[in-house]
Coordinates of N, CA and C in Angstrom, one line a residue:
X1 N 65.0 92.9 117.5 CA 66.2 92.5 118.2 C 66.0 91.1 118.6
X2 N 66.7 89.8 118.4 CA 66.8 88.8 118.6 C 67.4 88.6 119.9
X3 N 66.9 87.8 121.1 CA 67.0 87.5 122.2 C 69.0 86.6 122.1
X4 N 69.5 87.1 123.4 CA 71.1 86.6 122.7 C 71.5 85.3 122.5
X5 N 72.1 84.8 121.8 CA 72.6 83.4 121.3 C 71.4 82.6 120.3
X6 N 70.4 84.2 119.8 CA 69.4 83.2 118.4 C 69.7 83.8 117.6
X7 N 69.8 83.2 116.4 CA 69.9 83.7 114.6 C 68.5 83.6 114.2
X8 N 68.4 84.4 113.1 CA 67.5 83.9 112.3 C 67.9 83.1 111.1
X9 N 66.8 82.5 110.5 CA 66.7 81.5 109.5 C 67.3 82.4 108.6
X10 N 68.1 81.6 107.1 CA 68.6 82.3 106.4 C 66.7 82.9 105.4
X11 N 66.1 82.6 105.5 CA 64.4 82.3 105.1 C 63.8 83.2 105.1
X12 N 64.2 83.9 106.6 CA 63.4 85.3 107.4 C 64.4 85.9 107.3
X13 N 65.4 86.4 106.8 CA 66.5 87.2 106.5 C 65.5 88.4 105.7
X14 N 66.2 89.7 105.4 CA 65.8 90.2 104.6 C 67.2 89.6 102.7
X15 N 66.6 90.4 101.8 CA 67.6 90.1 100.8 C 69.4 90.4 100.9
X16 N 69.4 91.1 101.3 CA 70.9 92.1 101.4 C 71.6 90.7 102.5
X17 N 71.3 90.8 103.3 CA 71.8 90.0 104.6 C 71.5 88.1 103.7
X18 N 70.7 88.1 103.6 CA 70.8 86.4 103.0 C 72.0 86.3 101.1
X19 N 71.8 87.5 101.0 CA 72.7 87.5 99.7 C 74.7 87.6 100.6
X20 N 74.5 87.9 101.8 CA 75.8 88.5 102.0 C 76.5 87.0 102.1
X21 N 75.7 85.3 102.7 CA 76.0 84.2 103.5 C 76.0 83.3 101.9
X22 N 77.4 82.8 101.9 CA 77.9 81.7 101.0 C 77.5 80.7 101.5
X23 N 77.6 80.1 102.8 CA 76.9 79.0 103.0 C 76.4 78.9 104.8
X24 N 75.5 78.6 105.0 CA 74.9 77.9 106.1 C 75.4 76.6 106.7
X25 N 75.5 76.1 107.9 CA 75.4 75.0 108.5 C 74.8 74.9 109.9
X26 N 73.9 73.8 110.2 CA 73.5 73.6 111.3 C 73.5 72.2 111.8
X27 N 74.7 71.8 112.8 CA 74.3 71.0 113.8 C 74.1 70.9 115.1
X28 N 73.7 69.5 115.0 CA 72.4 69.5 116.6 C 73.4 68.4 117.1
X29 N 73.0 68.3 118.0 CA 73.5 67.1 119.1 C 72.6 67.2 120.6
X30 N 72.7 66.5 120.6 CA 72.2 66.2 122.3 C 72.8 66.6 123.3
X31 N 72.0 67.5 124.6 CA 73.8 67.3 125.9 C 73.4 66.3 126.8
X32 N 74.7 66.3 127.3 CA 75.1 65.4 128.4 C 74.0 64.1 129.0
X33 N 72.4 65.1 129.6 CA 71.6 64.6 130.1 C 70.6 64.0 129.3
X34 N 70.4 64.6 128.1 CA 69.8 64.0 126.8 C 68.3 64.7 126.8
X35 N 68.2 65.7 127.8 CA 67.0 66.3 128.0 C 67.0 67.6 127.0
X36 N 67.8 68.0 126.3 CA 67.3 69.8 125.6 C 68.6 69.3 124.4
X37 N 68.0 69.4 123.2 CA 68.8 69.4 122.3 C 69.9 71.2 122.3
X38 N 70.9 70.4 121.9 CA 72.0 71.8 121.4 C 72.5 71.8 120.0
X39 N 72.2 73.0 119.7 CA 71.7 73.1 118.0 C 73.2 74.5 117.8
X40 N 73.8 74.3 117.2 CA 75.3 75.2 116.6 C 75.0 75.2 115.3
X41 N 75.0 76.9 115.0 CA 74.7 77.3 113.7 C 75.9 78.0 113.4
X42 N 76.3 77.7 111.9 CA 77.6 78.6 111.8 C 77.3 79.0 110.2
X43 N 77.6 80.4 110.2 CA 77.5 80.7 108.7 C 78.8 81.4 107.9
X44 N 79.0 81.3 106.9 CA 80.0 81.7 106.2 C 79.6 83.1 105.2
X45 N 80.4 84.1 105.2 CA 80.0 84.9 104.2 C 80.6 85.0 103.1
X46 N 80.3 85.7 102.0 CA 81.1 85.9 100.8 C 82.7 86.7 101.3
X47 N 83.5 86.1 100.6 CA 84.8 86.7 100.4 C 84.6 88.0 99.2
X48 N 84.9 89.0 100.3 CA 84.3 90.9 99.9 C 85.7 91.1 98.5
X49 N 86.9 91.0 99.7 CA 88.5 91.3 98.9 C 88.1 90.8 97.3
X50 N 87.9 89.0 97.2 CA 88.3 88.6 96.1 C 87.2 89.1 95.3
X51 N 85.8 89.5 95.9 CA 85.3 90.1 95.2 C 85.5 90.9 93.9
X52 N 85.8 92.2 94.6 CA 86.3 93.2 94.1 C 87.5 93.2 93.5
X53 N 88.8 92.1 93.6 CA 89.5 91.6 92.7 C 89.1 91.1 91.3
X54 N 88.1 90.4 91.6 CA 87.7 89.8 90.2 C 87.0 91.1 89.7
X55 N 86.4 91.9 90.0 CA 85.8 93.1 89.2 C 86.6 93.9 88.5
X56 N 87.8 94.5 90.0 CA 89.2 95.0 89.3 C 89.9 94.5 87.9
X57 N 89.8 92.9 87.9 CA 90.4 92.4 86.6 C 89.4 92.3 85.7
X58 N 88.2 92.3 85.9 CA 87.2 92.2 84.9 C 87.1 93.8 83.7
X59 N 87.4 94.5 84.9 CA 87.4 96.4 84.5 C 89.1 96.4 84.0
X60 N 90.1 95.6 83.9 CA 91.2 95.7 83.5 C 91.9 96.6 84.5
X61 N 91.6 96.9 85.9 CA 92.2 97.7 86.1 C 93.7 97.4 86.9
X62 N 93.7 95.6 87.2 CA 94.9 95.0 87.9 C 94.9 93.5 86.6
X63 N 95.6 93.0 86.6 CA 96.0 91.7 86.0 C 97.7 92.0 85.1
X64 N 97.6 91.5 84.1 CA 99.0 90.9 83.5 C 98.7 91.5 81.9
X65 N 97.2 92.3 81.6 CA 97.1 93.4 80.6 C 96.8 94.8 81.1
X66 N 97.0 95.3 82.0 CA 96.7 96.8 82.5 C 97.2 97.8 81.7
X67 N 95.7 98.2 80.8 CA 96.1 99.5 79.6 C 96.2 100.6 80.3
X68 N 96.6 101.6 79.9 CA 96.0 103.0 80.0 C 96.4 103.8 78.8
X69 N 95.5 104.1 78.1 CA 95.1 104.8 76.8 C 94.8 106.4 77.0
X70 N 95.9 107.3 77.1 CA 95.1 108.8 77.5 C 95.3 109.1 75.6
X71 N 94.5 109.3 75.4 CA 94.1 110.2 73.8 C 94.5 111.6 74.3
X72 N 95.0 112.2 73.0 CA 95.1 113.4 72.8 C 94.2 114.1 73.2
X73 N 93.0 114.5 73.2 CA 91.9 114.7 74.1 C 92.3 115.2 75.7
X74 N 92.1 113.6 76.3 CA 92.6 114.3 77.4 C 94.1 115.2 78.1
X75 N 94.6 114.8 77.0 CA 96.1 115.3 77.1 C 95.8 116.5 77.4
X76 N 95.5 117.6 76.5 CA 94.9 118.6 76.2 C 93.9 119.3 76.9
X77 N 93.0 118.5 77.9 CA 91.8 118.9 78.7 C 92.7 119.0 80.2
X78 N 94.0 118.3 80.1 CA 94.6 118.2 81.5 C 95.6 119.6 81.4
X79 N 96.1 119.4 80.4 CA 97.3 120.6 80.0 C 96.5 122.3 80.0
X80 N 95.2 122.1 80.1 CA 94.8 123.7 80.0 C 93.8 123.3 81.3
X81 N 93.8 122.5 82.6 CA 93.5 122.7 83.7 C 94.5 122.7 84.5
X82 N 95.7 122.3 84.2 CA 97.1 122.9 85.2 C 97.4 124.7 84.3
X83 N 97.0 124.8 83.3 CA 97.0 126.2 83.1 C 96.6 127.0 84.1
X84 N 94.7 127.0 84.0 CA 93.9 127.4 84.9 C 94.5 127.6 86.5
X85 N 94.8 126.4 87.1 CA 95.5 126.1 88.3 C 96.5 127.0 88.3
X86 N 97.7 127.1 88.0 CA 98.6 128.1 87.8 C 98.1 129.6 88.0
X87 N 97.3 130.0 86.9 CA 96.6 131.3 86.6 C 95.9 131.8 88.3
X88 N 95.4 130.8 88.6 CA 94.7 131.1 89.9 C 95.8 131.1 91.3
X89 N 97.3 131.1 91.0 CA 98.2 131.0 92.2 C 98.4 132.4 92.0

């Protein structure tokens, strides 16, 4: 547990948590009295949504070619498990 208002280094991260941060920034400045520097860390994470957008279109499952190919096969494996279903009301 980190004492409040400290981060760790992206460095001392484990993997998961340093893979989550697209970018790091850290500025310092001086205050007022010029006696204790003040140091403002801000980090950015990966964008999750567009993530999984680009996967979505990568798998074809959203874009401007969205197939769906059911083969006779399944036709057939679906049509005698609504049988089943039925048989069992």
């Amino acid at each position: 547990m980190l004492p409040t208002g400290k981060m760790l280094s992206p460095l001392d991260m484990d993997e998961d948590a340093a893979a989550a941060i697209s970018s790091f920034e850290v500025q310092s400045s001086f205050s007022a009295d010029g006696a204790s520097p003040d140091e403002i860390r801000k980090i950015k994470l990966w964008d999750k949504m567009a993530a999984l957008r680009f996967m979505a279109m990568h798998h074809k499952l959203i874009g401007p070619e969205v197939q769906v190919n059911v083969g006779a096969e399944l036709a057939d494996r679906l049509a005698r498990a609504r049988k089943r279903a039925r048989a069992k009301e």
